[in-house]
Short mmCIF file of C-alpha atoms and ligand atoms in Angstrom, two decimals:
data_model
loop_
_atom_site.label_atom_id
_atom_site.label_comp_id
_atom_site.label_asym_id
_atom_site.label_seq_id
_atom_site.Cartn_x
_atom_site.Cartn_y
_atom_site.Cartn_z
CA MET A 395 -20.83 9.42 22.04
CA LEU A 396 -20.17 13.16 22.55
CA SER A 397 -16.11 12.50 23.75
CA THR A 398 -15.93 9.67 21.08
CA PHE A 399 -17.20 12.85 18.01
CA LYS A 400 -14.79 15.54 20.05
CA TYR A 401 -11.35 13.33 19.47
CA ASN A 402 -12.84 12.07 15.42
CA ARG A 403 -14.05 14.61 13.21
CA PHE A 404 -15.70 12.13 11.23
CA MET A 405 -17.83 9.53 12.75
CA ILE A 406 -17.31 7.11 10.05
CA ASN A 407 -13.49 7.93 8.47
CA VAL A 408 -12.10 6.29 5.28
CA THR A 409 -10.24 3.60 7.46
CA LYS A 410 -9.91 2.97 11.04
CA THR A 411 -7.12 1.11 12.74
CA PHE A 412 -7.92 -2.40 13.63
CA PHE A 413 -6.97 -2.58 17.06
CA PRO A 414 -6.31 -5.85 18.89
CA PRO A 415 -7.07 -6.19 22.34
CA LEU A 416 -5.16 -3.98 24.50
CA GLU A 417 -4.03 -6.97 27.21
CA GLU A 418 -2.83 -8.76 24.60
CA TYR A 419 -0.50 -6.10 23.30
CA HIS A 420 0.14 -5.93 26.89
CA ALA A 421 1.08 -9.46 27.44
CA ILE A 422 3.54 -9.51 24.27
CA LEU A 423 5.19 -6.03 25.09
CA LYS A 424 6.28 -7.87 28.27
CA THR A 425 8.75 -9.83 26.76
CA ALA A 426 10.50 -6.52 25.82
CA TRP A 427 10.47 -5.59 29.52
CA ASP A 428 11.70 -8.89 30.29
CA VAL A 429 14.51 -8.92 28.21
CA GLY A 430 15.21 -4.87 28.67
CA TRP A 431 15.54 -5.13 24.71
CA LEU A 432 13.99 -2.52 22.80
CA THR A 433 15.55 -2.20 19.31
CA ASN A 434 18.23 -3.57 16.67
CA ARG A 435 15.91 -6.59 15.68
CA GLY A 436 15.15 -8.14 19.19
CA VAL A 437 13.53 -11.43 19.63
CA LEU A 438 9.34 -9.39 19.19
CA VAL A 439 11.06 -8.74 15.24
CA LEU A 440 12.72 -11.76 14.59
CA GLU A 441 9.50 -13.25 15.82
CA LEU A 442 7.12 -11.46 13.37
CA GLU A 443 9.51 -11.68 10.68
CA HIS A 444 9.09 -15.22 10.98
CA LYS A 445 5.73 -15.79 11.32
CA LEU A 446 5.39 -13.53 7.92
CA LYS A 447 7.77 -14.82 6.29
CA GLN A 448 5.62 -18.31 6.59
CA TYR A 449 2.27 -16.48 6.53
CA LEU A 450 2.98 -15.14 3.08
CA LYS A 451 5.00 -17.73 2.34
CA VAL A 452 7.84 -15.41 1.01
CA LYS A 453 11.78 -16.68 0.74
CA ASN A 454 13.52 -13.18 2.92
CA ILE A 455 11.68 -10.57 4.52
CA ILE A 456 13.19 -7.93 6.46
CA ILE A 457 10.56 -5.50 8.67
CA THR A 458 11.52 -1.83 8.25
CA ASN A 459 10.24 1.34 10.23
CA ASN A 460 7.54 2.81 7.34
CA GLY A 461 6.65 1.88 4.02
CA THR A 462 9.04 4.73 2.30
CA ILE A 463 12.65 3.19 3.63
CA PRO A 464 12.05 0.19 1.47
CA LEU A 465 11.63 2.55 -1.64
CA GLN A 466 14.48 4.48 -0.80
CA ILE A 467 17.10 1.56 -0.50
CA ALA A 468 15.81 -0.63 -3.06
CA LEU A 469 16.07 2.76 -5.89
CA LYS A 470 19.51 3.93 -3.94
CA LEU A 471 20.80 0.24 -5.04
CA PHE A 472 18.89 0.08 -7.95
CA GLY A 473 18.11 3.43 -9.29
CA ASN A 474 22.16 5.04 -10.34
CA ASN A 475 20.86 7.98 -10.20
CA GLY A 476 19.29 7.44 -12.89
CA GLU A 477 15.61 7.68 -14.85
CA ILE A 478 12.84 5.51 -13.22
CA ILE A 479 9.51 4.27 -15.04
CA THR A 480 7.19 4.48 -13.00
CA THR A 481 3.51 5.22 -12.11
CA PRO A 482 1.39 8.51 -11.38
CA PHE A 483 -1.39 6.90 -10.18
CA SER A 484 -0.20 5.98 -6.33
CA TYR A 485 0.36 7.62 -3.27
CA VAL A 486 3.25 10.52 -3.15
CA ALA A 487 5.91 8.50 -1.63
CA THR A 488 6.23 6.76 -4.98
CA THR A 489 7.69 9.56 -6.41
CA SER A 490 8.81 11.06 -3.77
CA SER A 491 11.07 8.46 -3.08
CA ILE A 492 12.67 8.62 -6.65
CA VAL A 493 13.41 12.45 -6.71
CA TRP A 494 14.38 11.99 -2.64
CA GLU A 495 17.35 9.36 -3.83
CA GLY A 496 18.83 11.26 -6.82
CA CYS A 497 16.75 10.08 -9.97
CA THR A 498 14.73 10.81 -12.34
CA PRO A 499 11.25 9.95 -12.17
CA VAL A 500 9.69 8.99 -16.08
CA PHE A 501 5.77 8.60 -16.00
CA VAL A 502 3.89 5.98 -17.89
CA ASP A 503 0.33 6.47 -18.13
CA ILE A 504 -2.12 3.59 -16.80
CA ASN A 505 -4.43 1.33 -17.73
CA PRO A 506 -8.02 2.36 -16.73
CA ASP A 507 -9.46 -0.18 -15.69
CA TYR A 508 -6.81 -2.08 -13.68
CA LEU A 509 -5.43 1.41 -12.65
CA THR A 510 -1.91 0.01 -12.54
CA ILE A 511 0.76 1.00 -14.76
CA ASP A 512 0.25 0.50 -18.58
CA GLU A 513 2.80 -2.38 -19.30
CA THR A 514 1.98 -1.97 -23.03
CA LYS A 515 3.05 2.14 -22.90
CA ILE A 516 6.80 1.18 -20.57
CA GLU A 517 9.16 -0.20 -23.56
CA GLN A 518 8.17 3.78 -25.48
CA ALA A 519 9.37 5.11 -22.59
CA ILE A 520 13.03 3.70 -21.83
CA THR A 521 16.46 5.55 -22.78
CA LYS A 522 19.61 4.62 -22.18
CA LYS A 523 19.73 6.57 -19.17
CA THR A 524 16.89 4.19 -17.64
CA THR A 525 17.93 1.91 -14.50
CA ALA A 526 14.53 0.80 -13.24
CA ILE A 527 11.15 0.34 -13.23
CA LEU A 528 9.51 1.28 -9.92
CA ALA A 529 5.26 0.06 -10.40
CA THR A 530 2.92 1.09 -7.67
CA HIS A 531 0.18 -2.58 -7.33
CA VAL A 532 -2.28 0.09 -6.47
CA PHE A 533 -5.31 -0.49 -4.16
CA GLY A 534 -3.22 -4.16 -4.06
CA ASN A 535 -4.09 -5.13 -7.59
CA PRO A 536 -1.07 -6.07 -9.59
CA CYS A 537 0.28 -5.00 -11.98
CA HIS A 538 0.97 -6.93 -15.17
CA VAL A 539 4.35 -8.50 -13.84
CA ASP A 540 4.80 -11.00 -16.25
CA ALA A 541 5.07 -8.49 -19.20
CA ILE A 542 7.07 -6.20 -17.37
CA ASP A 543 9.39 -8.49 -16.33
CA ALA A 544 9.58 -9.98 -19.96
CA ILE A 545 10.47 -5.86 -20.44
CA ALA A 546 12.64 -5.39 -17.57
CA LYS A 547 14.84 -8.89 -18.72
CA LYS A 548 15.14 -7.71 -22.45
CA HIS A 549 16.50 -3.84 -21.30
CA GLY A 550 18.62 -5.02 -18.18
CA LEU A 551 16.52 -2.76 -15.63
CA LYS A 552 15.61 -3.89 -12.29
CA VAL A 553 11.65 -4.14 -10.98
CA ILE A 554 10.77 -2.69 -7.85
CA TYR A 555 6.89 -2.81 -6.32
CA ASP A 556 5.34 -0.20 -4.44
CA ALA A 557 3.13 -3.19 -2.21
CA ALA A 558 2.32 -1.16 0.03
CA HIS A 559 -1.10 -2.22 -0.04
CA CYS A 560 -0.78 -5.73 -0.81
CA PHE A 561 -0.71 -7.75 2.15
CA GLY A 562 -1.53 -11.04 1.76
CA VAL A 563 -2.71 -10.85 -1.92
CA ASN A 564 -1.31 -14.10 -3.90
CA TYR A 565 -0.99 -13.61 -7.77
CA LYS A 566 -0.71 -17.05 -9.79
CA GLU A 567 -0.86 -18.37 -6.50
CA GLN A 568 1.72 -17.19 -4.96
CA SER A 569 2.40 -14.05 -2.65
CA LEU A 570 2.58 -10.73 -4.94
CA PHE A 571 5.61 -9.73 -2.90
CA ASN A 572 7.87 -12.80 -4.63
CA TYR A 573 7.02 -10.66 -7.62
CA GLY A 574 10.38 -8.01 -8.39
CA ASP A 575 13.52 -7.63 -7.92
CA VAL A 576 12.37 -6.18 -4.45
CA SER A 577 9.27 -6.02 -3.53
CA THR A 578 7.85 -3.27 -0.44
CA CYS A 579 5.28 -3.35 1.96
CA SER A 580 3.71 -0.44 4.51
CA PHE A 581 2.30 -1.38 8.01
CA HIS A 582 1.21 2.36 9.12
CA ALA A 583 -2.07 2.69 11.05
CA THR A 584 -4.25 3.10 7.94
CA LYS A 585 -3.04 0.01 5.86
CA LEU A 586 -4.61 -3.45 6.33
CA PHE A 587 -2.21 -5.08 8.33
CA GLN A 588 -0.40 -2.56 10.78
CA THR A 589 2.14 -1.35 13.18
CA GLY A 590 1.87 1.78 13.73
CA GLU A 591 4.68 2.92 11.68
CA GLY A 592 6.17 -0.13 10.04
CA GLY A 593 6.93 -1.89 6.25
CA ALA A 594 8.74 -4.57 5.11
CA MET A 595 11.14 -5.52 1.72
CA PHE A 596 10.86 -8.50 -0.05
CA CYS A 597 13.13 -10.25 -2.44
CA LYS A 598 14.11 -13.42 -4.06
CA ASP A 599 18.20 -13.40 -4.13
CA ARG A 600 20.12 -13.97 -1.32
CA ASP A 601 22.59 -11.43 -3.05
CA VAL A 602 19.67 -8.30 -2.91
CA TYR A 603 18.93 -9.69 0.41
CA ASN A 604 21.97 -9.46 1.61
CA LYS A 605 22.30 -5.57 0.42
CA LEU A 606 18.87 -4.52 2.17
CA TYR A 607 19.67 -5.87 5.44
CA TYR A 608 23.06 -4.14 5.36
CA SER A 609 21.72 -0.92 3.86
CA HIS A 610 18.65 -0.68 6.11
CA ASN A 611 21.15 -1.28 9.41
CA PHE A 612 23.84 1.63 8.50
CA GLY A 613 25.78 -0.37 6.73
CA HIS A 614 26.81 -2.99 10.25
CA ASP A 615 28.61 -6.15 9.56
CA GLY A 616 29.35 -6.99 13.16
CA HIS A 617 30.33 -4.08 15.42
CA LEU A 618 33.67 -2.90 13.74
CA GLU A 619 33.07 -3.63 9.96
CA PHE A 620 31.20 -2.21 7.70
CA HIS A 621 29.77 -3.25 4.24
CA GLY A 622 28.68 -0.29 1.86
CA LEU A 623 26.88 2.64 2.73
CA GLY A 624 23.63 1.76 4.43
CA ILE A 625 20.45 4.35 6.54
CA ASN A 626 18.53 3.36 10.15
CA GLY A 627 15.27 1.61 8.65
CA LYS A 628 15.09 -0.54 12.03
CA ILE A 629 11.93 -1.29 13.21
CA SER A 630 11.55 -1.53 17.11
CA GLU A 631 10.33 -4.19 19.08
CA LEU A 632 7.23 -1.41 20.76
CA GLN A 633 6.01 -1.64 16.62
CA ALA A 634 6.80 -5.46 16.30
CA ALA A 635 4.78 -6.06 19.34
CA MET A 636 1.51 -4.44 17.70
CA GLY A 637 2.17 -6.29 14.39
CA LEU A 638 2.61 -9.83 16.74
CA ALA A 639 -0.91 -9.03 18.51
CA VAL A 640 -2.97 -7.51 15.11
CA PHE A 641 -1.68 -11.28 13.60
CA PRO A 642 -3.74 -13.62 14.81
CA TYR A 643 -6.71 -12.00 13.75
CA LEU A 644 -5.53 -11.66 9.73
CA LYS A 645 -8.23 -14.14 8.84
CA THR A 646 -11.17 -12.28 10.85
CA ILE A 647 -9.27 -8.97 9.22
CA LEU A 648 -9.39 -10.45 5.88
CA LYS A 649 -13.36 -12.13 6.36
CA GLU A 650 -14.97 -8.76 7.16
CA ARG A 651 -13.44 -6.25 4.45
CA LYS A 652 -14.90 -9.09 2.51
CA ILE A 653 -17.93 -8.62 3.72
CA VAL A 654 -17.80 -4.78 3.33
CA VAL A 655 -16.01 -4.89 -0.32
CA GLU A 656 -19.31 -7.43 -1.59
CA TYR A 657 -21.99 -5.03 0.33
CA TYR A 658 -20.46 -2.29 -2.30
CA LEU A 659 -20.38 -4.22 -5.18
CA ASN A 660 -23.88 -5.68 -4.54
CA HIS A 661 -25.60 -2.34 -4.17
CA LEU A 662 -23.38 0.29 -6.55
CA LYS A 663 -23.81 -1.87 -9.60
CA GLU A 664 -26.49 -0.51 -11.10
CA LEU A 665 -25.03 3.41 -10.65
CA ASP A 666 -23.11 5.65 -12.72
CA LEU A 667 -20.00 4.90 -11.83
CA LYS A 668 -16.71 2.31 -12.14
CA CYS A 669 -15.49 0.06 -9.23
CA LEU A 670 -11.90 -1.67 -9.39
CA LYS A 671 -11.13 -4.59 -12.19
CA ILE A 672 -9.05 -7.12 -10.56
CA ARG A 673 -6.45 -8.69 -12.54
CA GLU A 674 -7.65 -12.26 -13.75
CA HIS A 675 -5.23 -14.79 -11.53
CA THR A 676 -5.80 -12.36 -8.00
CA GLU A 677 -6.82 -13.58 -4.58
CA TRP A 678 -7.28 -10.05 -3.63
CA ASN A 679 -7.12 -8.85 0.49
CA TYR A 680 -9.77 -6.06 0.07
CA SER A 681 -7.89 -3.22 1.12
CA TYR A 682 -9.59 -0.30 -0.26
CA PHE A 683 -12.86 0.25 -2.10
CA PRO A 684 -12.41 3.06 -4.85
CA VAL A 685 -14.62 3.98 -7.15
CA VAL A 686 -14.26 6.15 -10.43
CA PHE A 687 -17.48 8.96 -10.86
CA SER A 688 -18.03 9.95 -14.73
CA SER A 689 -17.28 13.58 -13.58
CA GLU A 690 -15.36 15.45 -10.95
CA LYS A 691 -18.77 17.23 -10.58
CA ASP A 692 -20.22 14.13 -9.77
CA LEU A 693 -17.54 13.01 -7.29
CA LEU A 694 -17.94 16.48 -5.52
CA LYS A 695 -21.52 16.38 -4.89
CA VAL A 696 -21.05 12.76 -3.20
CA GLU A 697 -18.25 13.90 -1.19
CA ARG A 698 -19.92 17.06 -0.32
CA ALA A 699 -23.00 14.92 0.47
CA LEU A 700 -21.35 12.30 2.65
CA ASN A 701 -18.98 14.63 5.04
CA GLU A 702 -22.31 16.23 5.22
CA ASN A 703 -23.13 13.13 7.33
CA ASN A 704 -19.99 13.17 8.98
CA ILE A 705 -18.77 10.60 6.37
CA ASN A 706 -15.38 11.09 5.37
CA ALA A 707 -14.67 9.60 2.15
CA ARG A 708 -10.43 9.84 0.60
CA ARG A 709 -9.48 11.15 -2.57
CA TYR A 710 -6.55 8.33 -3.12
CA PHE A 711 -5.34 9.31 -5.15
CA TYR A 712 -5.41 13.03 -5.99
CA PRO A 713 -3.37 14.62 -8.10
CA SER A 714 -1.92 12.44 -11.06
CA LEU A 715 2.22 12.55 -9.69
CA ASN A 716 3.28 14.13 -13.16
CA LYS A 717 1.28 17.19 -11.19
CA LEU A 718 3.60 17.15 -8.35
CA PRO A 719 4.79 20.64 -8.12
CA TYR A 720 8.57 19.32 -8.25
CA ILE A 721 8.22 17.23 -11.28
CA LYS A 722 9.02 18.52 -14.69
CA GLU A 723 5.46 18.48 -16.76
CA GLN A 724 4.35 15.81 -18.06
CA THR A 725 0.97 15.04 -19.23
CA MET A 726 -0.69 11.61 -18.25
CA GLU A 727 -4.07 11.60 -19.64
CA ILE A 728 -5.66 8.70 -18.40
CA SER A 729 -4.00 9.26 -14.88
CA GLU A 730 -5.45 12.66 -14.54
CA SER A 731 -8.84 12.08 -15.62
CA ILE A 732 -9.36 9.14 -13.17
CA SER A 733 -7.35 10.53 -10.53
CA SER A 734 -9.79 13.71 -10.65
CA ARG A 735 -13.10 11.14 -10.81
CA VAL A 736 -12.02 8.75 -7.96
CA LEU A 737 -12.95 8.34 -4.43
CA CYS A 738 -12.22 5.56 -1.78
CA LEU A 739 -15.46 4.47 0.01
CA PRO A 740 -14.94 3.80 3.47
CA LEU A 741 -13.95 0.05 4.32
CA TYR A 742 -12.81 -1.53 7.58
CA VAL A 743 -13.02 -4.21 10.43
CA GLY A 744 -16.45 -2.98 11.94
CA LEU A 745 -18.36 -1.15 9.54
CA ASP A 746 -21.71 -2.51 9.61
CA GLU A 747 -24.49 -2.62 7.56
CA ASN A 748 -26.33 0.02 9.26
CA ASN A 749 -23.62 2.71 8.26
CA LEU A 750 -23.42 0.59 4.57
CA LYS A 751 -26.69 1.61 3.67
CA ILE A 752 -26.21 4.97 4.65
CA ILE A 753 -23.20 5.66 2.52
CA VAL A 754 -24.89 3.39 -0.29
CA ASN A 755 -27.92 5.72 -0.11
CA ILE A 756 -26.35 9.04 0.18
CA ILE A 757 -24.51 7.96 -2.97
CA LYS A 758 -27.51 6.77 -4.57
CA GLN A 759 -29.30 10.27 -4.01
CA GLN A 760 -26.47 12.32 -4.96
CA LEU A 761 -26.43 10.17 -8.74
CA GLN A 762 -29.72 10.36 -9.14
CA CYS A 763 -30.36 14.16 -8.88
C1 PLP B 687 1.41 3.96 2.47
C2 PLP B 687 2.24 3.94 1.51
C3 PLP B 687 3.25 4.40 0.99
C4 PLP B 687 4.18 4.92 2.30
O1 PLP B 687 4.46 3.60 3.63
P1 PLP B 687 4.61 4.36 4.76
O2 PLP B 687 4.54 3.15 5.81
O3 PLP B 687 3.32 5.73 5.39
O4 PLP B 687 6.34 4.62 4.61
C5 PLP B 687 4.57 3.63 0.15
N1 PLP B 687 3.48 4.05 -1.33
C6 PLP B 687 1.92 3.47 -1.13
C7 PLP B 687 1.80 2.86 -2.46
C8 PLP B 687 1.44 3.71 0.13
O5 PLP B 687 0.24 3.84 -0.39
#
């Protein structure tokens, strides 16, 4: 008990990585030892891609070394150093990838209930320099993909979705990864499905798939030929082994997270705070539990009280990305306001009712005084 406490600053953290049984991970790793092959799309990577493709019912998948490289690759293909219409409410990687690839982020404010980009404000932000839309299905909540698709078609723009939070989300009876020209995911240790570090990119079009594929492996077309410019986005066998060991537990992971989310929903509903509104026609994955307080003061009060009790909630996502130091001043009223008031509560497999009771009681006490 004491030694665990020494290594983890908080007893209850905002998330906790799902570790499969070590023997099961070992048994899968043994394949890499037997074959003597550690990377360059070995048998474990191929098997994980195959399993995920079937499980998610997607047409094409390429798994990668993290969830940021797919964003960069997609922007390299479609950005053309132009203006990218994007959301200010996401993890920093969404914006930093745009700048890193020599494009210019043009922010469009968010919908205050869904927290995704406000599709009704996209068209007025389009200029001659706009090349693509990069929107985030934040917390696994789908953007208004149909409206965005129509706008993109009308203006000849590409659509990239940062779907880092969307493992297992279905929208209108199919994987959310099936929407957009390219969709990406993260398998980072803090995400719902994890390979330590890892990620994936998805697309429907065969031609786009080929480009993504070559791009993630230096442009290699066999040993001696090259198919354009590329980078190293490959994932190793060690990481794929982790993914294969976690894979059989996906049902359990989703089921247990749902129980936690339902507890919060049932016990927080009378309080002065707002929970995430999930878009209609969505089968959600219970990936995060953000609450939006009525003021930043309330948030700080609750955060402090939780911390004093060894509980770590996180301010996902703060600051609003238009406020990053390398971004030209743009005001995003709704995103800035929500960013200052949103806190993600602890949510992971194994967070039991006793601890949930403690968390909820602390929030209640703070909001009632
Ligand atoms: C986690 C995350 C990423 C980056 O994924 P990594 O695997 O850490 O590179 C990108 N976008 C969003 C919205 C994220 O939450």
